[in-house]
Structures are given as structure tokens and as C-alpha cells.
PDB file of C-alpha atoms in Angstrom:
ATOM      1  CA  SER A1333      -0.032   0.011   0.040  1.00 85.00           C
ATOM      2  CA  ILE A1334       2.864   2.399   0.762  1.00 91.00           C
ATOM      3  CA  PHE A1335       4.448   1.876  -2.562  1.00 90.00           C
ATOM      4  CA  VAL A1336       1.119   2.350  -4.448  1.00 85.00           C
ATOM      5  CA  ILE A1337       0.394   5.610  -2.454  1.00 87.00           C
ATOM      6  CA  THR A1338       3.829   6.995  -2.826  1.00 93.00           C
ATOM      7  CA  SER A1339       4.006   6.166  -6.597  1.00 90.00           C
ATOM      8  CA  LEU A1340       0.567   7.628  -7.211  1.00 81.00           C
ATOM      9  CA  PHE A1341       1.748  10.801  -5.327  1.00 89.00           C
ATOM     10  CA  ALA A1342       4.983  11.019  -7.360  1.00 92.00           C
ATOM     11  CA  CYS A1343       2.945  10.654 -10.622  1.00 85.00           C
ATOM     12  CA  SER A1344       0.409  13.291  -9.618  1.00 84.00           C
ATOM     13  CA  LEU A1345       3.087  15.644  -8.597  1.00 90.00           C
ATOM     14  CA  ALA A1346       5.017  15.173 -11.856  1.00 91.00           C
ATOM     15  CA  PHE A1347       1.815  15.705 -13.842  1.00 86.00           C
ATOM     16  CA  HIS A1348       0.927  18.752 -11.851  1.00 91.00           C
ATOM     17  CA  ASN A1349       4.418  20.171 -12.350  1.00 92.00           C
ATOM     18  CA  GLY A1350       4.466  19.417 -16.105  1.00 91.00           C
ATOM     19  CA  ILE A1351       1.075  20.988 -16.680  1.00 91.00           C
ATOM     20  CA  SER A1352       1.872  24.007 -14.502  1.00 93.00           C
ATOM     21  CA  ARG A1353       5.060  24.563 -16.535  1.00 92.00           C
ATOM     22  CA  TYR A1354       3.238  24.257 -19.797  1.00 90.00           C
ATOM     23  CA  LEU A1355       0.550  26.719 -18.634  1.00 92.00           C
ATOM     24  CA  TYR A1356       3.275  29.066 -17.404  1.00 94.00           C
ATOM     25  CA  THR A1357       5.220  29.013 -20.730  1.00 90.00           C
ATOM     26  CA  LEU A1358       2.064  29.510 -22.817  1.00 86.00           C
ATOM     27  CA  GLY A1359       1.042  32.442 -20.556  1.00 90.00           C
ATOM     28  CA  ARG A1360       4.392  33.997 -20.670  1.00 89.00           C
ATOM     29  CA  ASP A1361       4.576  33.664 -24.456  1.00 84.00           C
ATOM     30  CA  GLY A1362       1.084  35.326 -24.850  1.00 80.00           C
ATOM     31  CA  VAL A1363      -0.772  32.180 -26.153  1.00 79.00           C
ATOM     32  CA  LEU A1364      -2.844  31.916 -22.994  1.00 84.00           C
ATOM     33  CA  PRO A1365      -3.635  34.768 -20.537  1.00 87.00           C
ATOM     34  CA  ALA A1366      -0.550  36.566 -19.394  1.00 89.00           C
ATOM     35  CA  ARG A1367      -1.390  36.068 -15.703  1.00 93.00           C
ATOM     36  CA  LEU A1368      -0.385  32.342 -16.115  1.00 93.00           C
ATOM     37  CA  GLY A1369       3.156  33.587 -16.867  1.00 92.00           C
ATOM     38  CA  ILE A1370       3.592  35.032 -13.447  1.00 91.00           C
ATOM     39  CA  THR A1371       5.999  33.384 -10.957  1.00 92.00           C
ATOM     40  CA  GLY A1372       6.384  33.595  -7.234  1.00 90.00           C
ATOM     41  CA  ALA A1373       9.370  34.876  -5.485  1.00 91.00           C
ATOM     42  CA  ASN A1374      11.001  31.546  -5.640  1.00 92.00           C
ATOM     43  CA  GLY A1375      10.614  31.335  -9.394  1.00 90.00           C
ATOM     44  CA  ALA A1376       7.823  28.755  -9.291  1.00 90.00           C
ATOM     45  CA  PRO A1377       4.933  29.253 -11.620  1.00 92.00           C
ATOM     46  CA  ARG A1378       2.474  30.024  -8.835  1.00 92.00           C
ATOM     47  CA  THR A1379      -0.606  31.240 -10.887  1.00 94.00           C
ATOM     48  CA  ALA A1380      -0.343  28.362 -13.287  1.00 94.00           C
ATOM     49  CA  SER A1381       0.008  25.940 -10.377  1.00 94.00           C
ATOM     50  CA  VAL A1382      -3.193  27.349  -8.703  1.00 94.00           C
ATOM     51  CA  VAL A1383      -5.016  27.086 -12.019  1.00 94.00           C
ATOM     52  CA  GLN A1384      -3.988  23.580 -12.439  1.00 93.00           C
ATOM     53  CA  SER A1385      -5.122  22.670  -8.824  1.00 93.00           C
ATOM     54  CA  ILE A1386      -8.488  24.215  -9.458  1.00 94.00           C
ATOM     55  CA  SER A1387      -8.834  22.356 -12.723  1.00 89.00           C
ATOM     56  CA  VAL A1388      -8.113  19.134 -10.882  1.00 85.00           C
ATOM     57  CA  VAL A1389     -10.773  19.905  -8.224  1.00 87.00           C
ATOM     58  CA  ALA A1390     -13.290  20.723 -11.075  1.00 85.00           C
ATOM     59  CA  ILE A1391     -12.538  17.375 -12.783  1.00 80.00           C
ATOM     60  CA  MET A1392     -12.616  15.349  -9.603  1.00 81.00           C
ATOM     61  CA  THR A1393     -15.852  16.839  -8.172  1.00 84.00           C
ATOM     62  CA  PRO A1394     -18.300  14.837 -10.347  1.00 79.00           C
ATOM     63  CA  PHE A1395     -16.521  11.605  -9.406  1.00 76.00           C
ATOM     64  CA  VAL A1396     -16.706  12.453  -5.771  1.00 81.00           C
ATOM     65  CA  ILE A1397     -20.407  13.343  -5.987  1.00 84.00           C
ATOM     66  CA  ALA A1398     -21.169  10.102  -7.859  1.00 79.00           C
ATOM     67  CA  GLY A1399     -19.215   8.184  -5.195  1.00 81.00           C
ATOM     68  CA  ALA A1400     -16.850   6.596  -7.816  1.00 75.00           C
ATOM     69  CA  ASP A1401     -13.539   5.201  -6.811  1.00 74.00           C
ATOM     70  CA  PRO A1402     -10.927   7.702  -7.922  1.00 70.00           C
ATOM     71  CA  ILE A1403      -8.223   5.204  -8.601  1.00 68.00           C
ATOM     72  CA  GLY A1404     -10.433   2.714 -10.417  1.00 71.00           C
ATOM     73  CA  THR A1405     -12.242   5.232 -12.527  1.00 73.00           C
ATOM     74  CA  LEU A1406     -10.568   8.649 -12.867  1.00 75.00           C
ATOM     75  CA  PHE A1407      -6.978   7.650 -12.609  1.00 75.00           C
ATOM     76  CA  PHE A1408      -7.170   4.631 -15.052  1.00 76.00           C
ATOM     77  CA  TRP A1409      -9.561   6.374 -17.436  1.00 76.00           C
ATOM     78  CA  GLY A1410      -7.520   9.523 -17.431  1.00 76.00           C
ATOM     79  CA  SER A1411      -4.310   7.566 -17.871  1.00 78.00           C
ATOM     80  CA  GLY A1412      -5.745   5.580 -20.840  1.00 79.00           C
ATOM     81  CA  ILE A1413      -6.950   8.823 -22.537  1.00 78.00           C
ATOM     82  CA  ALA A1414      -3.564  10.428 -21.889  1.00 80.00           C
ATOM     83  CA  VAL A1415      -1.737   7.456 -23.444  1.00 84.00           C
ATOM     84  CA  VAL A1416      -4.002   7.576 -26.625  1.00 84.00           C
ATOM     85  CA  GLY A1417      -3.597  11.377 -26.765  1.00 82.00           C
ATOM     86  CA  ILE A1418       0.245  11.342 -26.470  1.00 87.00           C
ATOM     87  CA  LEU A1419       0.518   8.544 -29.032  1.00 91.00           C
ATOM     88  CA  ALA A1420      -1.785  10.587 -31.321  1.00 88.00           C
ATOM     89  CA  LEU A1421       0.391  13.632 -30.901  1.00 86.00           C
ATOM     90  CA  TYR A1422       3.543  11.523 -31.705  1.00 91.00           C
ATOM     91  CA  PHE A1423       1.808  10.062 -34.714  1.00 92.00           C
ATOM     92  CA  GLY A1424       0.726  13.585 -35.940  1.00 89.00           C
ATOM     93  CA  ALA A1425       4.308  14.890 -35.420  1.00 90.00           C
ATOM     94  CA  SER A1426       5.693  12.021 -37.504  1.00 92.00           C
ATOM     95  CA  ILE A1427       3.271  12.938 -40.357  1.00 92.00           C
ATOM     96  CA  SER A1428       4.217  16.595 -40.081  1.00 89.00           C
ATOM     97  CA  ILE A1429       7.984  15.728 -40.238  1.00 89.00           C
ATOM     98  CA  VAL A1430       7.551  13.766 -43.447  1.00 90.00           C
ATOM     99  CA  ALA A1431       5.346  16.613 -44.876  1.00 89.00           C
ATOM    100  CA  PHE A1432       7.875  19.386 -43.737  1.00 88.00           C
ATOM    101  CA  PHE A1433      10.841  17.600 -45.425  1.00 88.00           C
ATOM    102  CA  ARG A1434       8.966  16.973 -48.576  1.00 86.00           C
ATOM    103  CA  LYS A1435       8.684  20.709 -48.867  1.00 86.00           C
ATOM    104  CA  ASN A1436      12.060  21.701 -47.295  1.00 84.00           C
ATOM    105  CA  ARG A1437      14.873  19.490 -48.256  1.00 82.00           C
ATOM    106  CA  ASP A1438      17.940  19.695 -46.015  1.00 82.00           C
ATOM    107  CA  ALA A1439      21.117  18.859 -47.755  1.00 82.00           C
ATOM    108  CA  GLU A1440      22.928  18.160 -44.392  1.00 86.00           C
ATOM    109  CA  MET A1441      20.429  15.452 -43.445  1.00 86.00           C
ATOM    110  CA  THR A1442      20.292  11.909 -44.870  1.00 89.00           C
ATOM    111  CA  VAL A1443      17.244  10.285 -46.467  1.00 88.00           C
ATOM    112  CA  TRP A1444      16.970   8.169 -43.322  1.00 91.00           C
ATOM    113  CA  GLN A1445      16.579  11.239 -41.172  1.00 88.00           C
ATOM    114  CA  GLN A1446      14.121  13.093 -43.475  1.00 87.00           C
ATOM    115  CA  LEU A1447      11.930  10.328 -44.702  1.00 89.00           C
ATOM    116  CA  ILE A1448      12.581   6.619 -43.748  1.00 93.00           C
ATOM    117  CA  ALA A1449      12.725   7.072 -39.854  1.00 93.00           C
ATOM    118  CA  PRO A1450       9.723   9.313 -39.723  1.00 92.00           C
ATOM    119  CA  ALA A1451       7.767   7.058 -42.113  1.00 94.00           C
ATOM    120  CA  LEU A1452       8.615   3.981 -39.978  1.00 96.00           C
ATOM    121  CA  SER A1453       7.391   5.916 -36.906  1.00 95.00           C
ATOM    122  CA  ILE A1454       4.097   6.588 -38.652  1.00 95.00           C
ATOM    123  CA  VAL A1455       3.654   2.883 -39.265  1.00 97.00           C
ATOM    124  CA  VAL A1456       4.742   1.850 -35.783  1.00 96.00           C
ATOM    125  CA  LEU A1457       2.779   4.514 -33.937  1.00 95.00           C
ATOM    126  CA  GLY A1458      -0.275   3.995 -36.049  1.00 94.00           C
ATOM    127  CA  GLY A1459      -0.143   0.252 -35.271  1.00 95.00           C
ATOM    128  CA  ALA A1460       0.316   0.946 -31.602  1.00 94.00           C
ATOM    129  CA  LEU A1461      -2.633   3.220 -31.594  1.00 91.00           C
ATOM    130  CA  VAL A1462      -4.829   0.636 -33.419  1.00 90.00           C
ATOM    131  CA  LEU A1463      -3.677  -1.965 -30.731  1.00 91.00           C
ATOM    132  CA  ILE A1464      -4.411   0.300 -27.819  1.00 87.00           C
ATOM    133  CA  LEU A1465      -7.787   1.435 -29.058  1.00 82.00           C
ATOM    134  CA  SER A1466      -8.838  -2.134 -29.912  1.00 83.00           C
ATOM    135  CA  ASN A1467      -7.781  -3.200 -26.474  1.00 83.00           C
ATOM    136  CA  PHE A1468      -8.683  -0.064 -24.544  1.00 78.00           C
ATOM    137  CA  GLU A1469     -10.890  -1.727 -22.037  1.00 77.00           C
ATOM    138  CA  LEU A1470      -7.845  -3.858 -20.887  1.00 78.00           C
ATOM    139  CA  LEU A1471      -5.841  -0.698 -20.378  1.00 75.00           C
ATOM    140  CA  THR A1472      -8.522   1.019 -18.345  1.00 74.00           C
ATOM    141  CA  GLY A1473     -10.305  -1.882 -16.688  1.00 72.00           C
ATOM    142  CA  GLY A1474     -13.804  -0.999 -17.999  1.00 66.00           C
ATOM    143  CA  THR A1475     -16.216  -2.202 -20.677  1.00 61.00           C
ATOM    144  CA  ARG A1476     -15.225  -1.765 -24.296  1.00 60.00           C
ATOM    145  CA  GLU A1477     -18.360   0.404 -25.214  1.00 61.00           C
ATOM    146  CA  PHE A1478     -17.858   2.744 -22.389  1.00 60.00           C
ATOM    147  CA  ALA A1479     -14.084   2.889 -22.793  1.00 57.00           C
ATOM    148  CA  LEU A1480     -14.190   3.828 -26.480  1.00 58.00           C
ATOM    149  CA  GLY A1481     -17.090   6.079 -26.011  1.00 66.00           C
ATOM    150  CA  LEU A1482     -15.416   8.029 -23.230  1.00 62.00           C
ATOM    151  CA  ALA A1483     -12.054   8.120 -24.936  1.00 60.00           C
ATOM    152  CA  SER A1484     -13.386   9.294 -28.256  1.00 67.00           C
ATOM    153  CA  THR A1485     -15.624  11.843 -26.761  1.00 74.00           C
ATOM    154  CA  VAL A1486     -12.956  13.333 -24.510  1.00 70.00           C
ATOM    155  CA  LEU A1487     -10.269  13.300 -27.338  1.00 68.00           C
ATOM    156  CA  ILE A1488     -12.560  14.807 -29.880  1.00 76.00           C
ATOM    157  CA  ALA A1489     -13.768  17.447 -27.381  1.00 80.00           C
ATOM    158  CA  LEU A1490     -10.053  18.348 -26.596  1.00 75.00           C
ATOM    159  CA  LEU A1491      -9.201  18.399 -30.214  1.00 75.00           C
ATOM    160  CA  VAL A1492     -12.107  20.703 -31.196  1.00 83.00           C
ATOM    161  CA  GLY A1493     -11.314  22.928 -28.128  1.00 82.00           C
ATOM    162  CA  VAL A1494      -7.674  23.269 -28.906  1.00 77.00           C
ATOM    163  CA  VAL A1495      -8.299  23.939 -32.690  1.00 79.00           C
ATOM    164  CA  LEU A1496     -10.911  26.681 -31.814  1.00 83.00           C
ATOM    165  CA  TYR A1497      -8.609  28.208 -29.265  1.00 79.00           C
ATOM    166  CA  SER A1498      -5.714  28.146 -31.643  1.00 75.00           C
ATOM    167  CA  VAL A1499      -7.688  29.903 -34.515  1.00 77.00           C
ATOM    168  CA  ARG A1500      -8.938  32.442 -31.931  1.00 76.00           C
ATOM    169  CA  ALA A1501      -5.382  33.039 -30.450  1.00 72.00           C
ATOM    170  CA  ARG A1502      -3.846  33.340 -33.944  1.00 71.00           C
ATOM    171  CA  LYS A1503      -6.409  36.114 -34.712  1.00 74.00           C
ATOM    172  CA  LEU A1504      -5.942  37.920 -31.394  1.00 66.00           C
ATOM    173  CA  SER A1505      -2.174  37.539 -31.143  1.00 70.00           C
ATOM    174  CA  PRO A1506      -0.555  36.638 -34.446  1.00 70.00           C
ATOM    175  CA  ASP A1507       2.903  37.633 -33.199  1.00 72.00           C
ATOM    176  CA  ALA A1508       2.803  35.431 -30.332  1.00 65.00           C
ATOM    177  CA  MET A1509       1.721  32.481 -32.408  1.00 63.00           C
ATOM    178  CA  LYS A1510       4.565  33.170 -34.899  1.00 68.00           C
ATOM    179  CA  ASP A1511       7.157  33.352 -32.027  1.00 67.00           C
ATOM    180  CA  LEU A1512       5.740  30.087 -30.663  1.00 61.00           C
ATOM    181  CA  ALA A1513       6.026  28.465 -34.061  1.00 62.00           C
ATOM    182  CA  ALA A1514       9.520  29.699 -34.447  1.00 65.00           C
ATOM    183  CA  GLU A1515      10.515  28.240 -31.109  1.00 61.00           C
ATOM    184  CA  VAL A1516       8.989  24.854 -31.904  1.00 56.00           C
ATOM    185  CA  SER A1517      10.659  24.639 -35.341  1.00 53.00           C
TER     186      SER A1517
END
């Protein structure tokens, strides 16, 4: 029990720190509200951390009200959805790498670096996504219909939300989006 509790605490702390840092960076760069880019006297992203904590409480509240086991439901479902989301991002990044180098050849890079390795990653990550989605109930410990329904609903809602916010942010702050794109590339 001690190992489970300490490992869950370590994972939760790592997720909280990572998300707080992302919120801080996006606030600092003008993509999200600037208040998120404020740090405390010790340099920690205080405002982003508070926003992350409030978000966690908002997400957990329905589970608490429903009397659902937070480990058996929220943690496993959230982890399963996160795995699918991260793999989907890697898959999309691999596709964008191939598309980028088709338009922008780099004489210093080999064909392996520009085309073959990214194409292989598309195949491998695509296969992994198919395997995970076809066995999602094993990953999360729920029923297949509920698992796929929840995962697809959450991922589609997140995708639509991110796309809409990105379009809005690009219109409101085109310079910040250009700077962010330059940092990423």
C-alpha cells in the first residue's frame, strides 16, 4: 500500500508540475492569458499551479459526487486517455515531419533522417494506436463500449477545443503564435 500511495503521489506531482510549466510558458509567451506567466518569489509558476489545482478539483468533483472510486475510474480512465492522446500527438508529429521535409529538403540530413525514420514511426505509432484502441478496456479496466465512447468523446472534445482556441489565439495575437511556431521549429 505504501508503494502504491507514494507512486501515485509521485505521478500526480509530476503531472501537476508538467502541466503548470506548460501553462506558465504559454502564458508567458502570450498564447494563454498573461497572468499564467507570473512566478512567485522563488521562481515557481504560482498562478499556473493554482489554475492547475482548481482544474483538478473541477474534474474530480463529479466523481466524488457520484461516489466513484478515484483510482479505479478517474486515474485509469485519465491515464488511458492520456496514453492515446500522447501517441496521437507523436503520430501527428511524424506525419508533419514527413510533410515538412517533402517541402524543405535539408542537404545536411540523410534520407533516413528526413523520410525513412519518420515514415517508420508513422507505421509503428499507427499500429500501436490501433492495438491500444482495440484493447482500450484492458488498459483502463472498463467495458469496451464505455471505454471507447469516453475516450473518443474526450479526445474529440479536446481536439475541437484546442483547434478553436488556436484559431482564436492566432487572430488575437498573431505575433505570439509566430514566435511560438519559431521556437518549436
